[in-house]
Amino acid sequence: TAVEYVARREGEGDRFLTMLRSNEGLQMLISDVRHRLIDHDKPVSDRDLAAFAIDCAKLGLDPFTRQIFPVPFEDRSQRVGEGRDAKRVYRLATIIATRGLASIAQRAMPQTWVMAPSGEPVKRDDPIKALLLDGATRKGPWRYDQEEKKNVRDDVPVEPDKVVMYKVRGKIHAHDEILETDWVYGMWHLDDEVFGTDKGNTPVNMARNRAERAWFEEHFPAAKAVMQ
């Protein structure tokens, strides 16, 4: 496979990224991603595949070690027909895994970097959950996907039992010492579709991803623009 070929010829790290930035590397990645997606009956366009390959090169992340990975999703506005005979069009979402976020942050602000954050799910009866959700709506600060927001009423409050929350914290270099940060929180609404994480497609892992991303964006502002 293309993955085995690149691993054997180039190894991991910078040598792989150099190849990825060449036409040969881009074509090999496009071919490998297409092969995996067709196996799952989710073919996508050459344009989307090329865009993902360019994201890898631009961000300096290795998809073969799961720093970054593509997740196919159906573009329902392009569906023709219904049921099994429907013609479906799939697009690609680029997901940056925790190890990818860590790589970006470490390169952007090496003087601040110590280690990636860790955390745990927020318990259902934790008072912080009610405090953070006070006044929040489905279109509130927790929602990232603009397309999903179109069909959500702005005034619908978030019900605590309808969400899962995750909290993370870590250590950073600041003021000539290593400091432990405050907790940073992420949330996922149970009515939302789970669309791909690096540790399994569950609501808890989606909340964890959001918490980790928020932590990196808060403590590594120089990396925030790169992550978006």
PDB file of C-alpha atoms in Angstrom:
ATOM      1  CA  THR A   1       0.000   0.000   0.000  1.00  0.00           C
ATOM      2  CA  ALA A   2       0.997   3.631  -0.285  1.00  0.00           C
ATOM      3  CA  VAL A   3       1.247   3.855   3.503  1.00  0.00           C
ATOM      4  CA  GLU A   4       3.708   0.956   3.677  1.00  0.00           C
ATOM      5  CA  TYR A   5       5.681   2.337   0.751  1.00  0.00           C
ATOM      6  CA  VAL A   6       6.099   5.755   2.315  1.00  0.00           C
ATOM      7  CA  ALA A   7       6.921   4.281   5.723  1.00  0.00           C
ATOM      8  CA  ARG A   8       9.562   2.011   4.219  1.00  0.00           C
ATOM      9  CA  ARG A   9      11.091   4.620   1.925  1.00  0.00           C
ATOM     10  CA  GLU A  10      10.846   7.768   3.973  1.00  0.00           C
ATOM     11  CA  GLY A  11      10.267   6.742   7.586  1.00  0.00           C
ATOM     12  CA  GLU A  12       8.394   9.099   9.884  1.00  0.00           C
ATOM     13  CA  GLY A  13       8.770  12.774  10.625  1.00  0.00           C
ATOM     14  CA  ASP A  14      10.421  15.468   8.530  1.00  0.00           C
ATOM     15  CA  ARG A  15      11.533  13.194   5.678  1.00  0.00           C
ATOM     16  CA  PHE A  16       7.938  12.096   5.128  1.00  0.00           C
ATOM     17  CA  LEU A  17       6.704  15.695   5.176  1.00  0.00           C
ATOM     18  CA  THR A  18       9.299  16.685   2.584  1.00  0.00           C
ATOM     19  CA  MET A  19       7.988  13.976   0.303  1.00  0.00           C
ATOM     20  CA  LEU A  20       4.387  14.950   0.973  1.00  0.00           C
ATOM     21  CA  ARG A  21       5.114  18.467  -0.298  1.00  0.00           C
ATOM     22  CA  SER A  22       6.263  17.041  -3.617  1.00  0.00           C
ATOM     23  CA  ASN A  23       3.883  15.997  -6.359  1.00  0.00           C
ATOM     24  CA  GLU A  24       4.798  12.351  -5.824  1.00  0.00           C
ATOM     25  CA  GLY A  25       3.922  12.540  -2.142  1.00  0.00           C
ATOM     26  CA  LEU A  26       0.620  14.285  -2.787  1.00  0.00           C
ATOM     27  CA  GLN A  27      -0.409  11.748  -5.392  1.00  0.00           C
ATOM     28  CA  MET A  28       0.472   8.830  -3.128  1.00  0.00           C
ATOM     29  CA  LEU A  29      -1.540  10.252  -0.259  1.00  0.00           C
ATOM     30  CA  ILE A  30      -4.528  10.961  -2.510  1.00  0.00           C
ATOM     31  CA  SER A  31      -4.390   7.402  -3.843  1.00  0.00           C
ATOM     32  CA  ASP A  32      -4.199   5.874  -0.372  1.00  0.00           C
ATOM     33  CA  VAL A  33      -7.053   7.936   1.076  1.00  0.00           C
ATOM     34  CA  ARG A  34      -9.230   7.175  -1.941  1.00  0.00           C
ATOM     35  CA  HIS A  35      -8.562   3.456  -1.513  1.00  0.00           C
ATOM     36  CA  ARG A  36      -9.632   3.489   2.124  1.00  0.00           C
ATOM     37  CA  LEU A  37     -12.749   5.560   1.480  1.00  0.00           C
ATOM     38  CA  ILE A  38     -13.934   3.433  -1.441  1.00  0.00           C
ATOM     39  CA  ASP A  39     -13.592   0.364   0.786  1.00  0.00           C
ATOM     40  CA  HIS A  40     -16.179   2.030   3.018  1.00  0.00           C
ATOM     41  CA  ASP A  41     -18.397   2.887   0.040  1.00  0.00           C
ATOM     42  CA  LYS A  42     -17.834   6.593   0.548  1.00  0.00           C
ATOM     43  CA  PRO A  43     -16.093   7.888  -2.582  1.00  0.00           C
ATOM     44  CA  VAL A  44     -15.126  11.557  -2.590  1.00  0.00           C
ATOM     45  CA  SER A  45     -13.951  13.944  -5.266  1.00  0.00           C
ATOM     46  CA  ASP A  46     -10.365  14.479  -6.366  1.00  0.00           C
ATOM     47  CA  ARG A  47     -10.763  18.078  -5.230  1.00  0.00           C
ATOM     48  CA  ASP A  48     -11.523  17.058  -1.641  1.00  0.00           C
ATOM     49  CA  LEU A  49      -8.709  14.517  -1.603  1.00  0.00           C
ATOM     50  CA  ALA A  50      -6.243  17.095  -2.906  1.00  0.00           C
ATOM     51  CA  ALA A  51      -7.454  19.634  -0.331  1.00  0.00           C
ATOM     52  CA  PHE A  52      -6.805  17.147   2.473  1.00  0.00           C
ATOM     53  CA  ALA A  53      -3.320  16.387   1.150  1.00  0.00           C
ATOM     54  CA  ILE A  54      -2.543  20.102   0.977  1.00  0.00           C
ATOM     55  CA  ASP A  55      -3.801  20.532   4.569  1.00  0.00           C
ATOM     56  CA  CYS A  56      -1.315  17.868   5.662  1.00  0.00           C
ATOM     57  CA  ALA A  57       1.557  19.625   3.921  1.00  0.00           C
ATOM     58  CA  LYS A  58       0.523  23.111   5.045  1.00  0.00           C
ATOM     59  CA  LEU A  59       0.148  22.099   8.687  1.00  0.00           C
ATOM     60  CA  GLY A  60       3.225  19.884   8.685  1.00  0.00           C
ATOM     61  CA  LEU A  61       1.268  16.910  10.040  1.00  0.00           C
ATOM     62  CA  ASP A  62       1.642  13.222   9.236  1.00  0.00           C
ATOM     63  CA  PRO A  63      -1.631  11.414   8.409  1.00  0.00           C
ATOM     64  CA  PHE A  64       0.040   8.005   8.568  1.00  0.00           C
ATOM     65  CA  THR A  65       0.776   8.424  12.273  1.00  0.00           C
ATOM     66  CA  ARG A  66      -2.718   9.831  12.911  1.00  0.00           C
ATOM     67  CA  GLN A  67      -1.690  13.391  13.627  1.00  0.00           C
ATOM     68  CA  ILE A  68      -4.342  14.390  11.099  1.00  0.00           C
ATOM     69  CA  PHE A  69      -6.977  12.322   9.332  1.00  0.00           C
ATOM     70  CA  PRO A  70      -9.902  12.651   6.892  1.00  0.00           C
ATOM     71  CA  VAL A  71     -13.480  11.901   7.881  1.00  0.00           C
ATOM     72  CA  PRO A  72     -16.056  11.461   5.088  1.00  0.00           C
ATOM     73  CA  PHE A  73     -19.537  12.857   5.560  1.00  0.00           C
ATOM     74  CA  GLU A  74     -22.536  12.928   3.270  1.00  0.00           C
ATOM     75  CA  ASP A  75     -23.457  16.222   1.612  1.00  0.00           C
ATOM     76  CA  ARG A  76     -27.207  15.734   1.941  1.00  0.00           C
ATOM     77  CA  SER A  77     -27.953  18.755  -0.225  1.00  0.00           C
ATOM     78  CA  GLN A  78     -26.475  16.787  -3.154  1.00  0.00           C
ATOM     79  CA  ARG A  79     -28.375  13.530  -2.546  1.00  0.00           C
ATOM     80  CA  VAL A  80     -30.422  12.308  -5.521  1.00  0.00           C
ATOM     81  CA  GLY A  81     -33.213   9.834  -4.809  1.00  0.00           C
ATOM     82  CA  GLU A  82     -34.123   7.998  -1.626  1.00  0.00           C
ATOM     83  CA  GLY A  83     -33.328   4.742   0.121  1.00  0.00           C
ATOM     84  CA  ARG A  84     -30.748   2.257  -1.088  1.00  0.00           C
ATOM     85  CA  ASP A  85     -30.889   3.546  -4.646  1.00  0.00           C
ATOM     86  CA  ALA A  86     -30.092   7.116  -3.658  1.00  0.00           C
ATOM     87  CA  LYS A  87     -26.998   8.666  -5.218  1.00  0.00           C
ATOM     88  CA  ARG A  88     -24.922  10.081  -2.381  1.00  0.00           C
ATOM     89  CA  VAL A  89     -22.157  12.655  -2.535  1.00  0.00           C
ATOM     90  CA  TYR A  90     -19.483  12.598   0.167  1.00  0.00           C
ATOM     91  CA  ARG A  91     -17.165  15.365   1.283  1.00  0.00           C
ATOM     92  CA  LEU A  92     -14.139  15.281   3.540  1.00  0.00           C
ATOM     93  CA  ALA A  93     -13.672  16.948   6.908  1.00  0.00           C
ATOM     94  CA  THR A  94     -10.086  17.364   8.087  1.00  0.00           C
ATOM     95  CA  ILE A  95      -9.682  16.383  11.734  1.00  0.00           C
ATOM     96  CA  ILE A  96      -6.566  17.325  13.697  1.00  0.00           C
ATOM     97  CA  ALA A  97      -5.909  14.758  16.411  1.00  0.00           C
ATOM     98  CA  THR A  98      -4.490  15.560  19.850  1.00  0.00           C
ATOM     99  CA  ARG A  99      -0.979  14.617  18.766  1.00  0.00           C
ATOM    100  CA  GLY A 100      -1.389  16.941  15.779  1.00  0.00           C
ATOM    101  CA  LEU A 101      -2.507  19.836  17.959  1.00  0.00           C
ATOM    102  CA  ALA A 102       0.462  19.164  20.217  1.00  0.00           C
ATOM    103  CA  SER A 103       2.836  19.235  17.245  1.00  0.00           C
ATOM    104  CA  ILE A 104       1.461  22.580  16.036  1.00  0.00           C
ATOM    105  CA  ALA A 105       1.606  24.128  19.515  1.00  0.00           C
ATOM    106  CA  GLN A 106       5.125  22.887  20.185  1.00  0.00           C
ATOM    107  CA  ARG A 107       6.414  24.319  16.906  1.00  0.00           C
ATOM    108  CA  ALA A 108       4.549  27.618  17.278  1.00  0.00           C
ATOM    109  CA  MET A 109       5.571  28.346  20.886  1.00  0.00           C
ATOM    110  CA  PRO A 110       8.456  26.057  21.912  1.00  0.00           C
ATOM    111  CA  GLN A 111       9.288  28.317  24.867  1.00  0.00           C
ATOM    112  CA  THR A 112       5.847  27.573  26.386  1.00  0.00           C
ATOM    113  CA  TRP A 113       5.574  23.878  25.585  1.00  0.00           C
ATOM    114  CA  VAL A 114       5.884  21.217  28.299  1.00  0.00           C
ATOM    115  CA  MET A 115       3.439  18.424  27.470  1.00  0.00           C
ATOM    116  CA  ALA A 116      -0.022  17.714  26.073  1.00  0.00           C
ATOM    117  CA  PRO A 117      -2.977  18.137  28.468  1.00  0.00           C
ATOM    118  CA  SER A 118      -4.828  15.304  30.170  1.00  0.00           C
ATOM    119  CA  GLY A 119      -8.224  15.156  31.801  1.00  0.00           C
ATOM    120  CA  GLU A 120     -11.399  13.278  32.610  1.00  0.00           C
ATOM    121  CA  PRO A 121     -15.165  13.398  32.007  1.00  0.00           C
ATOM    122  CA  VAL A 122     -17.157  15.827  34.132  1.00  0.00           C
ATOM    123  CA  LYS A 123     -19.492  13.949  36.478  1.00  0.00           C
ATOM    124  CA  ARG A 124     -23.211  14.423  36.003  1.00  0.00           C
ATOM    125  CA  ASP A 125     -23.691  15.952  39.455  1.00  0.00           C
ATOM    126  CA  ASP A 126     -20.629  18.219  39.310  1.00  0.00           C
ATOM    127  CA  PRO A 127     -21.797  21.787  40.152  1.00  0.00           C
ATOM    128  CA  ILE A 128     -19.491  23.204  37.466  1.00  0.00           C
ATOM    129  CA  LYS A 129     -21.683  21.620  34.805  1.00  0.00           C
ATOM    130  CA  ALA A 130     -24.750  23.649  35.743  1.00  0.00           C
ATOM    131  CA  LEU A 131     -22.631  26.772  36.141  1.00  0.00           C
ATOM    132  CA  LEU A 132     -21.094  26.482  32.677  1.00  0.00           C
ATOM    133  CA  LEU A 133     -24.429  25.728  31.030  1.00  0.00           C
ATOM    134  CA  ASP A 134     -26.262  28.607  32.693  1.00  0.00           C
ATOM    135  CA  GLY A 135     -27.696  30.712  29.882  1.00  0.00           C
ATOM    136  CA  ALA A 136     -26.156  28.578  27.130  1.00  0.00           C
ATOM    137  CA  THR A 137     -28.268  27.730  24.064  1.00  0.00           C
ATOM    138  CA  ARG A 138     -27.846  25.274  21.205  1.00  0.00           C
ATOM    139  CA  LYS A 139     -26.356  28.174  19.221  1.00  0.00           C
ATOM    140  CA  GLY A 140     -24.162  29.149  22.123  1.00  0.00           C
ATOM    141  CA  PRO A 141     -20.390  29.140  22.458  1.00  0.00           C
ATOM    142  CA  TRP A 142     -20.201  25.356  22.435  1.00  0.00           C
ATOM    143  CA  ARG A 143     -21.368  25.003  18.828  1.00  0.00           C
ATOM    144  CA  TYR A 144     -18.687  25.111  16.109  1.00  0.00           C
ATOM    145  CA  ASP A 145     -20.493  23.803  13.006  1.00  0.00           C
ATOM    146  CA  GLN A 146     -22.154  26.683  11.173  1.00  0.00           C
ATOM    147  CA  GLU A 147     -24.202  24.356   8.953  1.00  0.00           C
ATOM    148  CA  GLU A 148     -25.750  22.611  11.950  1.00  0.00           C
ATOM    149  CA  LYS A 149     -26.686  25.946  13.503  1.00  0.00           C
ATOM    150  CA  LYS A 150     -29.050  26.819  10.639  1.00  0.00           C
ATOM    151  CA  ASN A 151     -31.721  24.421  11.893  1.00  0.00           C
ATOM    152  CA  VAL A 152     -31.379  25.154  15.602  1.00  0.00           C
ATOM    153  CA  ARG A 153     -33.519  27.728  17.361  1.00  0.00           C
ATOM    154  CA  ASP A 154     -31.451  30.416  19.012  1.00  0.00           C
ATOM    155  CA  ASP A 155     -33.509  30.500  22.209  1.00  0.00           C
ATOM    156  CA  VAL A 156     -33.470  26.779  23.052  1.00  0.00           C
ATOM    157  CA  PRO A 157     -31.552  26.274  26.326  1.00  0.00           C
ATOM    158  CA  VAL A 158     -29.124  23.429  26.760  1.00  0.00           C
ATOM    159  CA  GLU A 159     -30.455  20.724  29.082  1.00  0.00           C
ATOM    160  CA  PRO A 160     -27.732  19.332  31.396  1.00  0.00           C
ATOM    161  CA  ASP A 161     -28.887  15.742  30.897  1.00  0.00           C
ATOM    162  CA  LYS A 162     -28.546  16.166  27.124  1.00  0.00           C
ATOM    163  CA  VAL A 163     -24.831  16.887  27.143  1.00  0.00           C
ATOM    164  CA  VAL A 164     -21.579  15.286  28.150  1.00  0.00           C
ATOM    165  CA  MET A 165     -18.653  17.382  29.321  1.00  0.00           C
ATOM    166  CA  TYR A 166     -14.929  16.787  29.551  1.00  0.00           C
ATOM    167  CA  LYS A 167     -12.229  18.773  31.309  1.00  0.00           C
ATOM    168  CA  VAL A 168      -8.498  18.953  30.670  1.00  0.00           C
ATOM    169  CA  ARG A 169      -5.509  20.742  32.088  1.00  0.00           C
ATOM    170  CA  GLY A 170      -1.777  20.606  31.583  1.00  0.00           C
ATOM    171  CA  LYS A 171       1.539  22.259  32.293  1.00  0.00           C
ATOM    172  CA  ILE A 172       3.247  25.151  30.498  1.00  0.00           C
ATOM    173  CA  HIS A 173       6.413  27.201  30.827  1.00  0.00           C
ATOM    174  CA  ALA A 174       5.598  30.712  32.054  1.00  0.00           C
ATOM    175  CA  HIS A 175       7.556  33.301  34.041  1.00  0.00           C
ATOM    176  CA  ASP A 176      10.646  31.067  34.169  1.00  0.00           C
ATOM    177  CA  GLU A 177       8.817  28.200  35.835  1.00  0.00           C
ATOM    178  CA  ILE A 178       6.512  25.306  35.015  1.00  0.00           C
ATOM    179  CA  LEU A 179       2.903  26.079  35.904  1.00  0.00           C
ATOM    180  CA  GLU A 180      -0.176  23.888  35.993  1.00  0.00           C
ATOM    181  CA  THR A 181      -3.082  25.461  34.125  1.00  0.00           C
ATOM    182  CA  ASP A 182      -6.704  25.769  35.167  1.00  0.00           C
ATOM    183  CA  TRP A 183      -9.262  23.310  33.870  1.00  0.00           C
ATOM    184  CA  VAL A 184     -10.587  23.903  30.366  1.00  0.00           C
ATOM    185  CA  TYR A 185     -13.945  22.385  29.389  1.00  0.00           C
ATOM    186  CA  GLY A 186     -15.523  20.931  26.280  1.00  0.00           C
ATOM    187  CA  MET A 187     -19.076  19.800  25.633  1.00  0.00           C
ATOM    188  CA  TRP A 188     -20.915  17.595  23.178  1.00  0.00           C
ATOM    189  CA  HIS A 189     -24.705  17.508  22.771  1.00  0.00           C
ATOM    190  CA  LEU A 190     -26.126  13.982  22.690  1.00  0.00           C
ATOM    191  CA  ASP A 191     -28.446  14.886  19.788  1.00  0.00           C
ATOM    192  CA  ASP A 192     -25.497  15.733  17.546  1.00  0.00           C
ATOM    193  CA  GLU A 193     -23.968  13.229  15.157  1.00  0.00           C
ATOM    194  CA  VAL A 194     -20.570  11.915  16.214  1.00  0.00           C
ATOM    195  CA  PHE A 195     -18.320  12.344  13.202  1.00  0.00           C
ATOM    196  CA  GLY A 196     -14.812  11.181  13.953  1.00  0.00           C
ATOM    197  CA  THR A 197     -12.196  11.329  16.670  1.00  0.00           C
ATOM    198  CA  ASP A 198      -8.764   9.789  17.058  1.00  0.00           C
ATOM    199  CA  LYS A 199      -9.918   7.655  20.019  1.00  0.00           C
ATOM    200  CA  GLY A 200     -13.288   6.328  18.935  1.00  0.00           C
ATOM    201  CA  ASN A 201     -16.586   7.882  17.883  1.00  0.00           C
ATOM    202  CA  THR A 202     -18.377   8.561  21.150  1.00  0.00           C
ATOM    203  CA  PRO A 203     -19.916  11.721  22.657  1.00  0.00           C
ATOM    204  CA  VAL A 204     -17.330  11.654  25.457  1.00  0.00           C
ATOM    205  CA  ASN A 205     -14.481  11.646  22.964  1.00  0.00           C
ATOM    206  CA  MET A 206     -16.069  14.496  21.015  1.00  0.00           C
ATOM    207  CA  ALA A 207     -16.263  16.515  24.245  1.00  0.00           C
ATOM    208  CA  ARG A 208     -12.661  15.584  24.993  1.00  0.00           C
ATOM    209  CA  ASN A 209     -11.548  16.793  21.553  1.00  0.00           C
ATOM    210  CA  ARG A 210     -13.241  20.129  22.085  1.00  0.00           C
ATOM    211  CA  ALA A 211     -11.714  20.544  25.529  1.00  0.00           C
ATOM    212  CA  GLU A 212      -8.228  19.727  24.251  1.00  0.00           C
ATOM    213  CA  ARG A 213      -8.560  22.097  21.306  1.00  0.00           C
ATOM    214  CA  ALA A 214      -9.806  24.869  23.599  1.00  0.00           C
ATOM    215  CA  TRP A 215      -6.824  24.272  25.916  1.00  0.00           C
ATOM    216  CA  PHE A 216      -4.331  24.538  23.063  1.00  0.00           C
ATOM    217  CA  GLU A 217      -6.003  27.671  21.692  1.00  0.00           C
ATOM    218  CA  GLU A 218      -6.045  29.338  25.110  1.00  0.00           C
ATOM    219  CA  HIS A 219      -2.427  28.654  26.055  1.00  0.00           C
ATOM    220  CA  PHE A 220      -0.822  28.693  22.612  1.00  0.00           C
ATOM    221  CA  PRO A 221      -2.335  31.732  20.861  1.00  0.00           C
ATOM    222  CA  ALA A 222       0.365  31.732  18.179  1.00  0.00           C
ATOM    223  CA  ALA A 223      -0.890  28.296  17.116  1.00  0.00           C
ATOM    224  CA  LYS A 224      -4.594  29.204  17.113  1.00  0.00           C
ATOM    225  CA  ALA A 225      -4.611  30.732  13.638  1.00  0.00           C
ATOM    226  CA  VAL A 226      -2.879  27.646  12.250  1.00  0.00           C
ATOM    227  CA  MET A 227      -5.432  25.283  13.802  1.00  0.00           C
ATOM    228  CA  GLN A 228      -8.455  27.055  12.312  1.00  0.00           C
TER     229      GLN A 228
END
